[in-house]
Amino acid sequence: MLKGKDLLSIHELSVDEVEEILSLAKELKAKQKAGVEHHLLKGKTLGMIFEKSSTRTRVSFETGMYQLGGQALFLSNRDLQLGRGEPIKDTARVLSRYLDGIMIRTFGHDRVEELAKYASIPVINALTDLLHPCQVLTDLLTIQEHKGKNLKGLKMAYVGDGNNMTNSYMYGAAKTGMTFVAATPEDYQPDPVVTKNAIEDAKETGASISLVTDPKEAVKDADIVVTDTWASMGQEAEHEMRKKIFAPYQVNEDLLKGADKRVIVMHCLPAYRGEEITEDVFEHFAPVIFDEAENRLHTQKAIMALLMAD
Ligand code: CP
Ligand code: NVA
C-alpha cells in the first residue's frame, strides 16, 4: 500500500497504513532481538539531508538502513550545494538519479513538500517546523507496548508548547482513536489547519481532539502524559522569554497527581530538566522514555521497508 509513496505527514496516511507501519515495526523489532536477519533493503541507498541538528534521527535512520541490508549517506547542508543556494527542486531531481529514498530534516514544511514534488523516489519527513511524523509513529508503537495494542479510548495529554510534536500527536491520535487533549498557553496553541484536519480525521476512528489552557484539566485521568522542549530548533533566541511563559506548564509530580494511577510519561528528547519536565519525573519514567528512543530505529525501519522495498 505504501510502496513508492512519501511519508510527509500522518494525516496523509490511512488508518490501515498507520497500523501496517506499527505491525511491521513490532515484527522487525522482534526479529532484531532474536538475531534474525531481515535484509529487506539489500543494495538500496538512503540519502539523509540534515538542515538542523540531530542525535536520534541520524543514528537510527543510518543504523536502520544498515540493518536492512542497505546503506545511508549523511548529507549535511553545510556540505551540500543546497546550503549554497542550489534549488531544492534541482537537488531532488539529481538525488533521485542516485538514491532509492531521501530523508530530510529542515525548517519550513514547504521545503519537504517541494523536495517530494520533484523527487521520483520516496521522501521521508524527519522533522519540520510543522510536523515530526516519524517520532509520533514511534510513540504510538511505544504506547502499544506499554498499554496494549488497541489505542482506542486511551487518553493522551500533551502539556507545553503547541509545536511540531503537538501537531503530529493530533494526527497520530486521530488515526488511532485516542482522546487527545493539549494544554498550551493561549498564544502557543498548535497549528490551526492541522487542528482542523485532525478533528476531521478523528471522525473516522471516534478519536477526540481538544485544546485547553489548563494543564490540570488536560492531565486529569490521562493514561499518557507527553511534553517537549519549550524552545524548538530555530527558536533559541526566544528561550529565556519562553521559560517564563511556559513555567506553569511543567510536567512535575504535583501535576501528575491528577492523572490515572498507571500513567506513563513520554518525551521525544532532548529533554531540558527543570524546564518542561522535572529531573525526578524524567528519571522515574526513564524506562519508557528510552524505549521510545529505541523505537525510532524499529519504526523507521518499517517505514523505509514499506516505502522503498521492491
Ligand atoms: N527526537 C528526535 O527527533 O531527536 P533528534 O533531534 O536527536 O533526532
Ligand atoms: N520540538 C522539537 C523536537 C525535537 C526532536 C524541535 O523541533 O526542536
mmCIF file with all atom_site columns, C-alpha atoms in Angstrom, residues 128-224:
data_model
loop_
_atom_site.group_PDB
_atom_site.id
_atom_site.type_symbol
_atom_site.label_atom_id
_atom_site.label_alt_id
_atom_site.label_comp_id
_atom_site.label_asym_id
_atom_site.label_entity_id
_atom_site.label_seq_id
_atom_site.pdbx_PDB_ins_code
_atom_site.Cartn_x
_atom_site.Cartn_y
_atom_site.Cartn_z
_atom_site.occupancy
_atom_site.B_iso_or_equiv
_atom_site.pdbx_formal_charge
_atom_site.auth_seq_id
_atom_site.auth_comp_id
_atom_site.auth_asym_id
_atom_site.auth_atom_id
_atom_site.pdbx_PDB_model_num
ATOM 1  C CA . THR A 1 128 ? 9.981   20.199 10.009 1.00 0.00 ? 128 THR A CA 1
ATOM 2  C CA . ASP A 1 129 ? 8.808   23.239 11.966 1.00 0.00 ? 129 ASP A CA 1
ATOM 3  C CA . LEU A 1 130 ? 5.276   21.895 11.402 1.00 0.00 ? 130 LEU A CA 1
ATOM 4  C CA . LEU A 1 131 ? 5.462   18.112 11.869 1.00 0.00 ? 131 LEU A CA 1
ATOM 5  C CA . HIS A 1 132 ? 7.534   15.207 13.216 1.00 0.00 ? 132 HIS A CA 1
ATOM 6  C CA . PRO A 1 133 ? 5.677   12.122 11.929 1.00 0.00 ? 133 PRO A CA 1
ATOM 7  C CA . CYS A 1 134 ? 8.412   9.502  12.448 1.00 0.00 ? 134 CYS A CA 1
ATOM 8  C CA . GLN A 1 135 ? 8.614   10.422 16.134 1.00 0.00 ? 135 GLN A CA 1
ATOM 9  C CA . VAL A 1 136 ? 4.868   10.218 16.683 1.00 0.00 ? 136 VAL A CA 1
ATOM 10 C CA . LEU A 1 137 ? 4.537   6.873  14.852 1.00 0.00 ? 137 LEU A CA 1
ATOM 11 C CA . THR A 1 138 ? 7.314   5.680  17.171 1.00 0.00 ? 138 THR A CA 1
ATOM 12 C CA . ASP A 1 139 ? 5.391   6.977  20.177 1.00 0.00 ? 139 ASP A CA 1
ATOM 13 C CA . LEU A 1 140 ? 2.282   5.066  19.058 1.00 0.00 ? 140 LEU A CA 1
ATOM 14 C CA . LEU A 1 141 ? 4.331   1.836  18.954 1.00 0.00 ? 141 LEU A CA 1
ATOM 15 C CA . THR A 1 142 ? 5.719   2.609  22.422 1.00 0.00 ? 142 THR A CA 1
ATOM 16 C CA . ILE A 1 143 ? 2.216   3.237  23.792 1.00 0.00 ? 143 ILE A CA 1
ATOM 17 C CA . GLN A 1 144 ? 1.053   -0.091 22.324 1.00 0.00 ? 144 GLN A CA 1
ATOM 18 C CA . GLU A 1 145 ? 3.931   -1.825 24.107 1.00 0.00 ? 145 GLU A CA 1
ATOM 19 C CA . HIS A 1 146 ? 3.066   -0.256 27.444 1.00 0.00 ? 146 HIS A CA 1
ATOM 20 C CA . LYS A 1 147 ? -0.738  -0.005 27.230 1.00 0.00 ? 147 LYS A CA 1
ATOM 21 C CA . GLY A 1 148 ? -1.811  -2.742 24.801 1.00 0.00 ? 148 GLY A CA 1
ATOM 22 C CA . LYS A 1 149 ? -2.289  -2.872 21.049 1.00 0.00 ? 149 LYS A CA 1
ATOM 23 C CA . ASN A 1 150 ? -5.700  -1.195 20.925 1.00 0.00 ? 150 ASN A CA 1
ATOM 24 C CA . LEU A 1 151 ? -5.161  2.523  21.475 1.00 0.00 ? 151 LEU A CA 1
ATOM 25 C CA . LYS A 1 152 ? -8.836  3.462  21.089 1.00 0.00 ? 152 LYS A CA 1
ATOM 26 C CA . GLY A 1 153 ? -10.138 5.424  24.037 1.00 0.00 ? 153 GLY A CA 1
ATOM 27 C CA . LEU A 1 154 ? -6.774  5.937  25.742 1.00 0.00 ? 154 LEU A CA 1
ATOM 28 C CA . LYS A 1 155 ? -6.339  9.497  26.961 1.00 0.00 ? 155 LYS A CA 1
ATOM 29 C CA . MET A 1 156 ? -3.176  11.295 25.934 1.00 0.00 ? 156 MET A CA 1
ATOM 30 C CA . ALA A 1 157 ? -2.408  14.701 27.454 1.00 0.00 ? 157 ALA A CA 1
ATOM 31 C CA . TYR A 1 158 ? 0.210   16.968 25.914 1.00 0.00 ? 158 TYR A CA 1
ATOM 32 C CA . VAL A 1 159 ? 1.482   19.780 28.126 1.00 0.00 ? 159 VAL A CA 1
ATOM 33 C CA . GLY A 1 160 ? 3.679   22.656 26.892 1.00 0.00 ? 160 GLY A CA 1
ATOM 34 C CA . ASP A 1 161 ? 4.369   24.372 23.585 1.00 0.00 ? 161 ASP A CA 1
ATOM 35 C CA . GLY A 1 162 ? 1.987   23.727 20.690 1.00 0.00 ? 162 GLY A CA 1
ATOM 36 C CA . ASN A 1 163 ? 4.753   22.729 18.273 1.00 0.00 ? 163 ASN A CA 1
ATOM 37 C CA . ASN A 1 164 ? 5.655   20.164 15.595 1.00 0.00 ? 164 ASN A CA 1
ATOM 38 C CA . MET A 1 165 ? 5.252   17.329 18.128 1.00 0.00 ? 165 MET A CA 1
ATOM 39 C CA . THR A 1 166 ? 1.813   18.541 19.238 1.00 0.00 ? 166 THR A CA 1
ATOM 40 C CA . ASN A 1 167 ? 0.701   18.834 15.618 1.00 0.00 ? 167 ASN A CA 1
ATOM 41 C CA . SER A 1 168 ? 1.828   15.297 14.828 1.00 0.00 ? 168 SER A CA 1
ATOM 42 C CA . TYR A 1 169 ? 0.339   13.917 18.065 1.00 0.00 ? 169 TYR A CA 1
ATOM 43 C CA . MET A 1 170 ? -3.038  15.280 16.985 1.00 0.00 ? 170 MET A CA 1
ATOM 44 C CA . TYR A 1 171 ? -2.770  13.404 13.692 1.00 0.00 ? 171 TYR A CA 1
ATOM 45 C CA . GLY A 1 172 ? -1.497  10.241 15.415 1.00 0.00 ? 172 GLY A CA 1
ATOM 46 C CA . ALA A 1 173 ? -4.301  10.295 17.997 1.00 0.00 ? 173 ALA A CA 1
ATOM 47 C CA . ALA A 1 174 ? -6.904  10.966 15.312 1.00 0.00 ? 174 ALA A CA 1
ATOM 48 C CA . LYS A 1 175 ? -5.803  7.942  13.246 1.00 0.00 ? 175 LYS A CA 1
ATOM 49 C CA . THR A 1 176 ? -5.797  5.570  16.246 1.00 0.00 ? 176 THR A CA 1
ATOM 50 C CA . GLY A 1 177 ? -8.961  6.631  18.082 1.00 0.00 ? 177 GLY A CA 1
ATOM 51 C CA . MET A 1 178 ? -7.336  8.211  21.115 1.00 0.00 ? 178 MET A CA 1
ATOM 52 C CA . THR A 1 179 ? -8.677  11.019 23.288 1.00 0.00 ? 179 THR A CA 1
ATOM 53 C CA . PHE A 1 180 ? -6.128  13.796 22.891 1.00 0.00 ? 180 PHE A CA 1
ATOM 54 C CA . VAL A 1 181 ? -6.023  16.977 24.940 1.00 0.00 ? 181 VAL A CA 1
ATOM 55 C CA . ALA A 1 182 ? -3.269  19.599 24.582 1.00 0.00 ? 182 ALA A CA 1
ATOM 56 C CA . ALA A 1 183 ? -2.724  22.200 27.287 1.00 0.00 ? 183 ALA A CA 1
ATOM 57 C CA . THR A 1 184 ? -0.743  25.160 25.992 1.00 0.00 ? 184 THR A CA 1
ATOM 58 C CA . PRO A 1 185 ? -0.705  28.898 26.684 1.00 0.00 ? 185 PRO A CA 1
ATOM 59 C CA . GLU A 1 186 ? -3.354  30.678 24.612 1.00 0.00 ? 186 GLU A CA 1
ATOM 60 C CA . ASP A 1 187 ? -0.806  32.173 22.188 1.00 0.00 ? 187 ASP A CA 1
ATOM 61 C CA . TYR A 1 188 ? 1.100   28.891 21.705 1.00 0.00 ? 188 TYR A CA 1
ATOM 62 C CA . GLN A 1 189 ? -1.622  26.542 20.528 1.00 0.00 ? 189 GLN A CA 1
ATOM 63 C CA . PRO A 1 190 ? -0.905  24.007 17.802 1.00 0.00 ? 190 PRO A CA 1
ATOM 64 C CA . ASP A 1 191 ? -1.312  24.911 14.133 1.00 0.00 ? 191 ASP A CA 1
ATOM 65 C CA . PRO A 1 192 ? -4.961  25.776 13.321 1.00 0.00 ? 192 PRO A CA 1
ATOM 66 C CA . VAL A 1 193 ? -5.025  23.977 9.947  1.00 0.00 ? 193 VAL A CA 1
ATOM 67 C CA . VAL A 1 194 ? -3.559  20.820 11.494 1.00 0.00 ? 194 VAL A CA 1
ATOM 68 C CA . THR A 1 195 ? -6.092  21.061 14.341 1.00 0.00 ? 195 THR A CA 1
ATOM 69 C CA . LYS A 1 196 ? -8.959  21.317 11.858 1.00 0.00 ? 196 LYS A CA 1
ATOM 70 C CA . ASN A 1 197 ? -7.641  18.372 9.799  1.00 0.00 ? 197 ASN A CA 1
ATOM 71 C CA . ALA A 1 198 ? -7.124  16.245 12.918 1.00 0.00 ? 198 ALA A CA 1
ATOM 72 C CA . ILE A 1 199 ? -10.672 16.927 14.137 1.00 0.00 ? 199 ILE A CA 1
ATOM 73 C CA . GLU A 1 200 ? -11.896 15.838 10.694 1.00 0.00 ? 200 GLU A CA 1
ATOM 74 C CA . ASP A 1 201 ? -9.691  12.677 10.713 1.00 0.00 ? 201 ASP A CA 1
ATOM 75 C CA . ALA A 1 202 ? -10.932 11.848 14.223 1.00 0.00 ? 202 ALA A CA 1
ATOM 76 C CA . LYS A 1 203 ? -14.456 11.234 12.904 1.00 0.00 ? 203 LYS A CA 1
ATOM 77 C CA . GLU A 1 204 ? -13.309 8.028  11.200 1.00 0.00 ? 204 GLU A CA 1
ATOM 78 C CA . THR A 1 205 ? -11.941 6.422  14.379 1.00 0.00 ? 205 THR A CA 1
ATOM 79 C CA . GLY A 1 206 ? -14.014 8.006  17.138 1.00 0.00 ? 206 GLY A CA 1
ATOM 80 C CA . ALA A 1 207 ? -10.987 9.911  18.434 1.00 0.00 ? 207 ALA A CA 1
ATOM 81 C CA . SER A 1 208 ? -11.372 13.269 20.113 1.00 0.00 ? 208 SER A CA 1
ATOM 82 C CA . ILE A 1 209 ? -9.050  16.260 19.838 1.00 0.00 ? 209 ILE A CA 1
ATOM 83 C CA . SER A 1 210 ? -9.283  19.227 22.196 1.00 0.00 ? 210 SER A CA 1
ATOM 84 C CA . LEU A 1 211 ? -7.199  22.239 23.102 1.00 0.00 ? 211 LEU A CA 1
ATOM 85 C CA . VAL A 1 212 ? -7.230  23.799 26.579 1.00 0.00 ? 212 VAL A CA 1
ATOM 86 C CA . THR A 1 213 ? -5.014  26.206 28.523 1.00 0.00 ? 213 THR A CA 1
ATOM 87 C CA . ASP A 1 214 ? -5.143  24.474 31.939 1.00 0.00 ? 214 ASP A CA 1
ATOM 88 C CA . PRO A 1 215 ? -2.556  21.661 32.319 1.00 0.00 ? 215 PRO A CA 1
ATOM 89 C CA . LYS A 1 216 ? -4.511  20.110 35.236 1.00 0.00 ? 216 LYS A CA 1
ATOM 90 C CA . GLU A 1 217 ? -7.611  19.820 33.057 1.00 0.00 ? 217 GLU A CA 1
ATOM 91 C CA . ALA A 1 218 ? -5.609  18.103 30.293 1.00 0.00 ? 218 ALA A CA 1
ATOM 92 C CA . VAL A 1 219 ? -3.851  15.672 32.626 1.00 0.00 ? 219 VAL A CA 1
ATOM 93 C CA . LYS A 1 220 ? -6.985  14.610 34.547 1.00 0.00 ? 220 LYS A CA 1
ATOM 94 C CA . ASP A 1 221 ? -7.261  10.775 34.336 1.00 0.00 ? 221 ASP A CA 1
ATOM 95 C CA . ALA A 1 222 ? -4.706  10.703 31.482 1.00 0.00 ? 222 ALA A CA 1
ATOM 96 C CA . ASP A 1 223 ? -3.162  7.351  30.529 1.00 0.00 ? 223 ASP A CA 1
ATOM 97 C CA . ILE A 1 224 ? -0.233  9.024  28.791 1.00 0.00 ? 224 ILE A CA 1
#
